[in-house]
CSV table of N, CA and C in Angstrom, one decimal:
chain,number,residue,atom,x,y,z
A,1,MET,N,-10.4,0.7,19.1
A,1,MET,CA,-9.9,1.7,18.2
A,1,MET,C,-8.4,2.0,18.5
A,2,ASP,N,-8.0,2.0,19.7
A,2,ASP,CA,-6.6,2.3,20.1
A,2,ASP,C,-5.7,1.3,19.4
A,3,GLU,N,-6.1,0.0,19.4
A,3,GLU,CA,-5.3,-1.0,18.8
A,3,GLU,C,-5.1,-0.8,17.3
A,4,PHE,N,-6.2,-0.4,16.7
A,4,PHE,CA,-6.1,-0.1,15.2
A,4,PHE,C,-5.1,1.1,15.0
A,5,ILE,N,-5.2,2.1,15.7
A,5,ILE,CA,-4.3,3.3,15.6
A,5,ILE,C,-2.9,2.9,15.9
A,6,GLN,N,-2.7,2.1,16.9
A,6,GLN,CA,-1.3,1.6,17.2
A,6,GLN,C,-0.8,0.8,16.0
A,7,PHE,N,-1.6,-0.1,15.5
A,7,PHE,CA,-1.2,-0.9,14.3
A,7,PHE,C,-0.8,-0.1,13.2
A,8,VAL,N,-1.6,0.9,12.8
A,8,VAL,CA,-1.3,1.8,11.7
A,8,VAL,C,0.0,2.6,11.9
A,9,LEU,N,0.1,3.2,13.1
A,9,LEU,CA,1.3,3.9,13.4
A,9,LEU,C,2.6,3.1,13.4
A,10,LYS,N,2.5,1.8,13.8
A,10,LYS,CA,3.6,0.9,13.7
A,10,LYS,C,4.0,0.6,12.3
A,11,LYS,N,3.0,0.4,11.4
A,11,LYS,CA,3.2,0.1,10.0
A,11,LYS,C,3.8,1.2,9.2
A,12,VAL,N,3.4,2.5,9.5
A,12,VAL,CA,3.9,3.6,8.8
A,12,VAL,C,5.2,4.2,9.3
A,13,ASN,N,5.6,3.7,10.5
A,13,ASN,CA,6.9,4.1,11.1
A,13,ASN,C,8.0,3.2,10.4
A,14,VAL,N,8.5,3.7,9.3
A,14,VAL,CA,9.5,2.9,8.6
A,14,VAL,C,10.8,3.8,8.4
A,15,ASP,N,11.8,3.1,7.9
A,15,ASP,CA,13.1,3.8,7.6
A,15,ASP,C,12.8,4.9,6.6
A,16,ARG,N,13.4,6.1,6.8
A,16,ARG,CA,13.2,7.2,6.0
A,16,ARG,C,13.5,7.0,4.5
A,17,ARG,N,14.5,6.1,4.3
A,17,ARG,CA,14.9,5.8,2.9
A,17,ARG,C,13.8,5.1,2.2
A,18,LEU,N,13.1,4.2,3.0
A,18,LEU,CA,12.0,3.4,2.4
A,18,LEU,C,10.9,4.3,2.1
A,19,LEU,N,10.6,5.2,3.0
A,19,LEU,CA,9.5,6.2,2.8
A,19,LEU,C,9.8,7.1,1.6
A,20,LEU,N,11.0,7.5,1.5
A,20,LEU,CA,11.4,8.4,0.3
A,20,LEU,C,11.2,7.6,-1.0
A,21,LEU,N,11.6,6.3,-1.0
A,21,LEU,CA,11.5,5.5,-2.1
A,21,LEU,C,10.1,5.3,-2.5
A,22,TYR,N,9.2,5.0,-1.6
A,22,TYR,CA,7.8,4.9,-1.8
A,22,TYR,C,7.3,6.2,-2.5
A,23,CYS,N,7.6,7.3,-1.9
A,23,CYS,CA,7.1,8.6,-2.5
A,23,CYS,C,7.6,8.8,-3.9
A,24,LEU,N,8.9,8.5,-4.1
A,24,LEU,CA,9.5,8.7,-5.5
A,24,LEU,C,8.8,7.8,-6.5
A,25,VAL,N,8.7,6.5,-6.1
A,25,VAL,CA,8.1,5.5,-7.0
A,25,VAL,C,6.7,5.9,-7.3
A,26,TYR,N,5.9,6.2,-6.3
A,26,TYR,CA,4.5,6.4,-6.5
A,26,TYR,C,4.3,7.8,-7.2
A,27,PHE,N,5.1,8.8,-7.0
A,27,PHE,CA,5.0,10.1,-7.6
A,27,PHE,C,5.2,9.9,-9.2
A,28,LEU,N,6.3,9.2,-9.5
A,28,LEU,CA,6.6,8.9,-10.9
A,28,LEU,C,5.5,8.1,-11.6
A,29,TRP,N,5.1,7.1,-10.8
A,29,TRP,CA,4.0,6.2,-11.3
A,29,TRP,C,2.7,7.1,-11.6
A,30,GLY,N,2.4,7.9,-10.7
A,30,GLY,CA,1.2,8.8,-10.8
A,30,GLY,C,1.4,9.8,-12.0
A,31,LEU,N,2.5,10.4,-12.1
A,31,LEU,CA,2.7,11.3,-13.3
A,31,LEU,C,2.6,10.5,-14.6
A,32,GLY,N,3.2,9.3,-14.6
A,32,GLY,CA,3.1,8.5,-15.8
A,32,GLY,C,1.7,8.1,-16.1
A,33,MET,N,0.9,7.7,-15.1
A,33,MET,CA,-0.5,7.3,-15.4
A,33,MET,C,-1.3,8.4,-15.8
A,34,ASN,N,-1.1,9.6,-15.2
A,34,ASN,CA,-1.9,10.8,-15.5
A,34,ASN,C,-1.6,11.2,-17.0
A,35,TRP,N,-0.3,11.1,-17.3
A,35,TRP,CA,0.1,11.4,-18.7
A,35,TRP,C,-0.5,10.4,-19.7
A,36,PHE,N,-0.4,9.1,-19.3
A,36,PHE,CA,-1.0,8.1,-20.2
A,36,PHE,C,-2.5,8.3,-20.4
A,37,GLY,N,-3.2,8.5,-19.2
A,37,GLY,CA,-4.6,8.7,-19.3
A,37,GLY,C,-5.1,9.9,-20.1
A,38,THR,N,-4.2,10.9,-20.1
A,38,THR,CA,-4.5,12.1,-20.9
A,38,THR,C,-4.2,11.8,-22.4
A,39,GLN,N,-3.1,11.1,-22.7
A,39,GLN,CA,-2.7,10.9,-24.0
A,39,GLN,C,-3.7,10.0,-24.8
A,40,VAL,N,-4.2,9.0,-24.1
A,40,VAL,CA,-5.2,8.1,-24.8
A,40,VAL,C,-6.6,8.5,-24.5
A,41,GLU,N,-6.8,9.6,-23.8
A,41,GLU,CA,-8.1,10.2,-23.5
A,41,GLU,C,-9.0,9.2,-22.8
A,42,ILE,N,-8.5,8.7,-21.7
A,42,ILE,CA,-9.3,7.8,-20.8
A,42,ILE,C,-9.8,8.7,-19.6
A,43,ALA,N,-8.8,9.2,-18.8
A,43,ALA,CA,-9.2,10.0,-17.7
A,43,ALA,C,-7.9,10.8,-17.3
A,44,LYS,N,-8.1,11.8,-16.5
A,44,LYS,CA,-7.0,12.6,-16.0
A,44,LYS,C,-7.4,13.3,-14.7
A,45,PHE,N,-6.4,13.8,-14.0
A,45,PHE,CA,-6.7,14.6,-12.9
A,45,PHE,C,-7.0,16.0,-13.4
A,46,THR,N,-7.8,16.8,-12.7
A,46,THR,CA,-8.1,18.1,-13.1
A,46,THR,C,-6.9,19.0,-12.9
A,47,TYR,N,-6.1,18.8,-11.9
A,47,TYR,CA,-4.9,19.5,-11.7
A,47,TYR,C,-3.7,18.6,-11.5
A,48,TRP,N,-2.5,18.9,-12.0
A,48,TRP,CA,-1.4,18.0,-12.0
A,48,TRP,C,-1.0,17.6,-10.6
A,49,TRP,N,-1.1,18.6,-9.6
A,49,TRP,CA,-0.7,18.4,-8.3
A,49,TRP,C,-1.5,17.3,-7.5
A,50,GLN,N,-2.6,16.9,-8.1
A,50,GLN,CA,-3.4,15.8,-7.5
A,50,GLN,C,-2.6,14.5,-7.5
A,51,VAL,N,-1.6,14.4,-8.3
A,51,VAL,CA,-0.7,13.3,-8.2
A,51,VAL,C,-0.1,13.2,-6.8
A,52,ILE,N,0.3,14.3,-6.3
A,52,ILE,CA,0.9,14.4,-4.9
A,52,ILE,C,-0.2,13.9,-3.9
A,53,THR,N,-1.4,14.5,-3.9
A,53,THR,CA,-2.4,14.2,-2.9
A,53,THR,C,-2.9,12.8,-3.0
A,54,CYS,N,-3.0,12.3,-4.2
A,54,CYS,CA,-3.6,10.9,-4.4
A,54,CYS,C,-2.5,9.8,-4.2
A,55,TYR,N,-1.4,10.0,-4.9
A,55,TYR,CA,-0.4,9.0,-4.9
A,55,TYR,C,0.5,9.0,-3.7
A,56,ILE,N,0.9,10.2,-3.2
A,56,ILE,CA,1.8,10.2,-2.1
A,56,ILE,C,1.0,10.3,-0.8
A,57,LEU,N,0.1,11.2,-0.6
A,57,LEU,CA,-0.5,11.4,0.6
A,57,LEU,C,-1.6,10.4,0.9
A,58,TYR,N,-2.2,9.8,-0.1
A,58,TYR,CA,-3.2,8.8,0.1
A,58,TYR,C,-2.7,7.4,-0.1
A,59,MET,N,-2.1,7.1,-1.2
A,59,MET,CA,-1.7,5.7,-1.5
A,59,MET,C,-0.5,5.2,-0.8
A,60,VAL,N,0.5,6.1,-0.6
A,60,VAL,CA,1.7,5.6,0.1
A,60,VAL,C,1.4,5.1,1.5
A,61,PRO,N,0.6,5.9,2.3
A,61,PRO,CA,0.3,5.4,3.7
A,61,PRO,C,-0.5,4.1,3.7
A,62,ILE,N,-1.4,4.0,2.7
A,62,ILE,CA,-2.2,2.8,2.6
A,62,ILE,C,-1.3,1.6,2.2
A,63,SER,N,-0.4,1.9,1.3
A,63,SER,CA,0.6,0.8,0.9
A,63,SER,C,1.4,0.4,2.1
A,64,LEU,N,1.9,1.3,2.9
A,64,LEU,CA,2.7,0.9,4.1
A,64,LEU,C,1.9,0.1,5.0
A,65,VAL,N,0.6,0.4,5.2
A,65,VAL,CA,-0.2,-0.4,6.2
A,65,VAL,C,-0.5,-1.8,5.6
A,66,LEU,N,-0.6,-1.9,4.3
A,66,LEU,CA,-0.9,-3.2,3.7
A,66,LEU,C,0.3,-4.0,3.4
A,67,ARG,N,1.5,-3.4,3.5
A,67,ARG,CA,2.8,-4.1,3.3
A,67,ARG,C,2.9,-5.3,4.1
A,68,GLY,N,3.3,-6.4,3.5
A,68,GLY,CA,3.5,-7.6,4.2
A,68,GLY,C,2.3,-8.5,4.3
A,69,MET,N,1.1,-8.0,3.9
A,69,MET,CA,-0.1,-8.8,3.8
A,69,MET,C,0.0,-9.7,2.5
A,70,PRO,N,-0.8,-10.8,2.5
A,70,PRO,CA,-0.9,-11.5,1.2
A,70,PRO,C,-1.4,-10.7,0.1
A,71,PHE,N,-1.1,-11.1,-1.1
A,71,PHE,CA,-1.5,-10.3,-2.3
A,71,PHE,C,-3.0,-10.1,-2.3
A,72,HIS,N,-3.8,-11.1,-2.1
A,72,HIS,CA,-5.3,-11.0,-2.1
A,72,HIS,C,-5.8,-10.0,-1.1
A,73,ALA,N,-5.2,-10.0,0.1
A,73,ALA,CA,-5.6,-9.1,1.1
A,73,ALA,C,-5.3,-7.6,0.7
A,74,GLN,N,-4.1,-7.4,0.2
A,74,GLN,CA,-3.7,-6.1,-0.3
A,74,GLN,C,-4.6,-5.6,-1.3
A,75,TYR,N,-5.0,-6.5,-2.3
A,75,TYR,CA,-5.9,-6.2,-3.3
A,75,TYR,C,-7.3,-5.8,-2.8
A,76,ALA,N,-7.8,-6.7,-1.9
A,76,ALA,CA,-9.1,-6.4,-1.4
A,76,ALA,C,-9.2,-5.1,-0.6
A,77,TYR,N,-8.3,-4.9,0.3
A,77,TYR,CA,-8.3,-3.6,1.0
A,77,TYR,C,-8.0,-2.4,0.1
A,78,GLY,N,-7.1,-2.7,-0.9
A,78,GLY,CA,-6.8,-1.6,-1.9
A,78,GLY,C,-8.0,-1.3,-2.7
A,79,LEU,N,-8.9,-2.3,-3.0
A,79,LEU,CA,-10.1,-2.1,-3.8
A,79,LEU,C,-11.0,-1.2,-3.0
A,80,ALA,N,-11.2,-1.4,-1.7
A,80,ALA,CA,-12.0,-0.5,-0.9
A,80,ALA,C,-11.5,0.9,-0.9
A,81,ALA,N,-10.2,1.0,-0.8
A,81,ALA,CA,-9.6,2.4,-0.7
A,81,ALA,C,-9.7,3.1,-2.1
A,82,MET,N,-9.5,2.3,-3.2
A,82,MET,CA,-9.6,2.9,-4.5
A,82,MET,C,-11.0,3.2,-4.9
A,83,GLY,N,-11.9,2.4,-4.4
A,83,GLY,CA,-13.3,2.7,-4.7
A,83,GLY,C,-13.7,4.0,-4.1
A,84,LEU,N,-13.3,4.3,-2.9
A,84,LEU,CA,-13.6,5.6,-2.3
A,84,LEU,C,-13.0,6.7,-3.0
A,85,LEU,N,-11.7,6.5,-3.4
A,85,LEU,CA,-11.0,7.6,-4.1
A,85,LEU,C,-11.6,7.8,-5.5
A,86,GLU,N,-11.9,6.8,-6.3
A,86,GLU,CA,-12.5,7.0,-7.6
A,86,GLU,C,-13.9,7.6,-7.5
A,87,PHE,N,-14.7,7.1,-6.6
A,87,PHE,CA,-16.0,7.7,-6.4
A,87,PHE,C,-15.9,9.2,-6.0
A,88,GLY,N,-15.1,9.5,-5.1
A,88,GLY,CA,-14.9,10.9,-4.6
A,88,GLY,C,-14.3,11.8,-5.7
A,89,GLY,N,-13.4,11.3,-6.5
A,89,GLY,CA,-12.8,12.1,-7.6
A,89,GLY,C,-13.8,12.5,-8.6
A,90,TYR,N,-14.6,11.5,-9.0
A,90,TYR,CA,-15.5,11.8,-10.1
A,90,TYR,C,-16.8,12.6,-9.5
A,91,ALA,N,-17.1,12.3,-8.3
A,91,ALA,CA,-18.3,13.0,-7.7
A,91,ALA,C,-17.9,14.5,-7.5
A,92,LEU,N,-16.7,14.7,-7.0
A,92,LEU,CA,-16.3,16.1,-6.8
A,92,LEU,C,-15.7,16.8,-8.0
A,93,LYS,N,-15.6,16.1,-9.1
A,93,LYS,CA,-15.1,16.6,-10.4
A,93,LYS,C,-13.6,17.0,-10.3
A,94,THR,N,-12.9,16.3,-9.4
A,94,THR,CA,-11.4,16.6,-9.4
A,94,THR,C,-10.7,15.6,-10.3
A,95,SER,N,-11.5,14.7,-10.9
A,95,SER,CA,-11.0,13.8,-11.9
A,95,SER,C,-11.9,14.0,-13.1
A,96,TYR,N,-11.3,13.8,-14.3
A,96,TYR,CA,-12.1,14.0,-15.5
A,96,TYR,C,-12.0,12.7,-16.3
A,97,ALA,N,-13.2,12.2,-16.7
A,97,ALA,CA,-13.2,11.0,-17.6
A,97,ALA,C,-13.6,11.6,-19.0
A,98,TYR,N,-12.8,11.3,-20.0
A,98,TYR,CA,-13.1,11.7,-21.3
A,98,TYR,C,-14.3,11.0,-21.8
A,99,PRO,N,-15.2,11.8,-22.5
A,99,PRO,CA,-16.4,11.1,-23.0
A,99,PRO,C,-16.1,10.1,-24.1
A,100,ASN,N,-16.8,9.0,-24.1
A,100,ASN,CA,-16.6,7.9,-25.1
A,100,ASN,C,-15.2,7.4,-25.1
A,101,ASN,N,-14.6,7.3,-23.9
A,101,ASN,CA,-13.2,6.8,-23.8
A,101,ASN,C,-13.2,5.3,-24.0
A,102,LEU,N,-12.0,4.8,-24.1
A,102,LEU,CA,-11.8,3.3,-24.4
A,102,LEU,C,-12.5,2.4,-23.4
A,103,LEU,N,-12.5,2.8,-22.1
A,103,LEU,CA,-13.1,2.0,-21.1
A,103,LEU,C,-14.7,2.1,-21.2
A,104,ASP,N,-15.2,3.2,-21.5
A,104,ASP,CA,-16.6,3.4,-21.7
A,104,ASP,C,-17.1,2.4,-22.8
A,105,LYS,N,-16.3,2.4,-23.9
A,105,LYS,CA,-16.7,1.6,-25.0
A,105,LYS,C,-16.6,0.1,-24.7
A,106,LEU,N,-15.6,-0.2,-23.9
A,106,LEU,CA,-15.3,-1.6,-23.6
A,106,LEU,C,-16.3,-2.2,-22.5
A,107,PHE,N,-16.5,-1.4,-21.5
A,107,PHE,CA,-17.3,-1.8,-20.3
A,107,PHE,C,-18.6,-1.1,-20.1
A,108,ASP,N,-18.9,-0.1,-20.8
A,108,ASP,CA,-20.1,0.8,-20.7
A,108,ASP,C,-19.8,1.9,-19.7
A,109,ILE,N,-20.4,3.0,-19.9
A,109,ILE,CA,-20.1,4.2,-19.1
A,109,ILE,C,-20.5,4.0,-17.6
A,110,ARG,N,-21.5,3.1,-17.3
A,110,ARG,CA,-21.9,2.9,-16.0
A,110,ARG,C,-20.9,2.1,-15.2
A,111,ASN,N,-20.0,1.5,-15.8
A,111,ASN,CA,-19.0,0.6,-15.2
A,111,ASN,C,-17.6,1.3,-15.2
A,112,PHE,N,-17.5,2.5,-15.6
A,112,PHE,CA,-16.2,3.2,-15.7
A,112,PHE,C,-15.4,3.3,-14.4
A,113,SER,N,-16.1,3.8,-13.4
A,113,SER,CA,-15.4,4.0,-12.0
A,113,SER,C,-15.1,2.7,-11.4
A,114,LEU,N,-16.0,1.7,-11.6
A,114,LEU,CA,-15.7,0.4,-11.0
A,114,LEU,C,-14.5,-0.2,-11.7
A,115,GLY,N,-14.4,-0.1,-13.0
A,115,GLY,CA,-13.2,-0.6,-13.8
A,115,GLY,C,-12.0,0.1,-13.3
A,116,MET,N,-12.0,1.4,-13.1
A,116,MET,CA,-10.8,2.1,-12.6
A,116,MET,C,-10.4,1.6,-11.3
A,117,ALA,N,-11.4,1.4,-10.4
A,117,ALA,CA,-11.1,1.0,-9.0
A,117,ALA,C,-10.5,-0.4,-9.0
A,118,LEU,N,-11.1,-1.3,-9.9
A,118,LEU,CA,-10.5,-2.7,-10.0
A,118,LEU,C,-9.1,-2.7,-10.5
A,119,PHE,N,-8.8,-1.8,-11.4
A,119,PHE,CA,-7.5,-1.7,-12.0
A,119,PHE,C,-6.5,-1.1,-11.0
A,120,PHE,N,-6.8,0.0,-10.4
A,120,PHE,CA,-5.9,0.7,-9.5
A,120,PHE,C,-5.7,0.0,-8.2
A,121,ALA,N,-6.6,-0.9,-7.8
A,121,ALA,CA,-6.4,-1.6,-6.6
A,121,ALA,C,-5.1,-2.5,-6.7
A,122,LEU,N,-4.7,-2.8,-7.9
A,122,LEU,CA,-3.5,-3.6,-8.1
A,122,LEU,C,-2.3,-2.8,-7.7
A,123,TYR,N,-2.4,-1.5,-7.6
A,123,TYR,CA,-1.2,-0.7,-7.3
A,123,TYR,C,-0.7,-1.1,-5.9
A,124,PHE,N,-1.5,-1.4,-5.0
A,124,PHE,CA,-1.0,-1.7,-3.6
A,124,PHE,C,-0.1,-3.0,-3.6
A,125,PRO,N,-0.6,-4.1,-4.0
A,125,PRO,CA,0.3,-5.3,-4.0
A,125,PRO,C,1.5,-5.1,-5.0
A,126,LEU,N,1.3,-4.5,-6.2
A,126,LEU,CA,2.4,-4.4,-7.1
A,126,LEU,C,3.3,-3.3,-6.7
A,127,GLY,N,2.8,-2.2,-6.1
A,127,GLY,CA,3.7,-1.1,-5.6
A,127,GLY,C,4.5,-1.6,-4.4
A,128,ASN,N,3.9,-2.4,-3.5
A,128,ASN,CA,4.7,-2.9,-2.4
A,128,ASN,C,5.8,-3.8,-2.9
A,129,TRP,N,5.5,-4.7,-3.8
A,129,TRP,CA,6.4,-5.6,-4.4
A,129,TRP,C,7.6,-4.8,-5.1
A,130,ALA,N,7.2,-3.9,-5.9
A,130,ALA,CA,8.3,-3.1,-6.6
A,130,ALA,C,9.2,-2.3,-5.7
A,131,VAL,N,8.6,-1.6,-4.8
A,131,VAL,CA,9.4,-0.8,-3.8
A,131,VAL,C,10.3,-1.7,-3.0
A,132,ASP,N,9.8,-2.9,-2.6
A,132,ASP,CA,10.6,-3.8,-1.8
A,132,ASP,C,11.8,-4.3,-2.6
A,133,ARG,N,11.6,-4.6,-3.9
A,133,ARG,CA,12.7,-5.1,-4.7
A,133,ARG,C,13.7,-4.0,-5.0
A,134,ILE,N,13.2,-2.8,-5.2
A,134,ILE,CA,14.2,-1.7,-5.5
A,134,ILE,C,14.9,-1.3,-4.2
A,135,TYR,N,14.2,-1.3,-3.1
A,135,TYR,CA,14.9,-1.0,-1.8
A,135,TYR,C,16.0,-2.0,-1.5
A,136,LYS,N,15.7,-3.3,-1.6
A,136,LYS,CA,16.7,-4.3,-1.4
A,136,LYS,C,17.9,-4.3,-2.3
A,137,MET,N,17.6,-3.9,-3.6
A,137,MET,CA,18.6,-3.8,-4.6
A,137,MET,C,19.5,-2.6,-4.3
A,138,VAL,N,18.9,-1.4,-4.0
A,138,VAL,CA,19.7,-0.2,-3.8
A,138,VAL,C,20.4,-0.2,-2.5
A,139,PHE,N,19.7,-0.6,-1.4
A,139,PHE,CA,20.3,-0.6,-0.1
A,139,PHE,C,20.9,-1.9,0.4
A,140,LYS,N,20.9,-2.9,-0.4
A,140,LYS,CA,21.5,-4.2,-0.1
A,140,LYS,C,21.1,-4.8,1.2
A,141,THR,N,19.8,-4.8,1.4
A,141,THR,CA,19.3,-5.3,2.7
A,141,THR,C,19.0,-6.8,2.6
């Protein structure tokens, strides 16, 4: 267990500019997705500030830990992380799925959370790729 904790601490100990960039990118991404989900009536957070708890406090640290892993590994670990988040959000009613939304119609209501987890698991490899590109472009590393 100590090795795992040391591994995680090493992975999240990054340049403050990189951490700030992750927070900014994921915060804007979260606001955008919450807005989109509300506009097309798929799903939304119950409270706007959940963008901070989910995207910054939950997803950023996971992204940092997964950073540098192959795409498939980031996706697989991200799927486990998003499965827990989606399950918890709908079970605790901190997320709201609109009745008869587009995904319900496409995949059936019983597959809604699974579909959301499968989609949002892509955030980890894509987010790491995007932040890396922006960081290198802005800070010329």
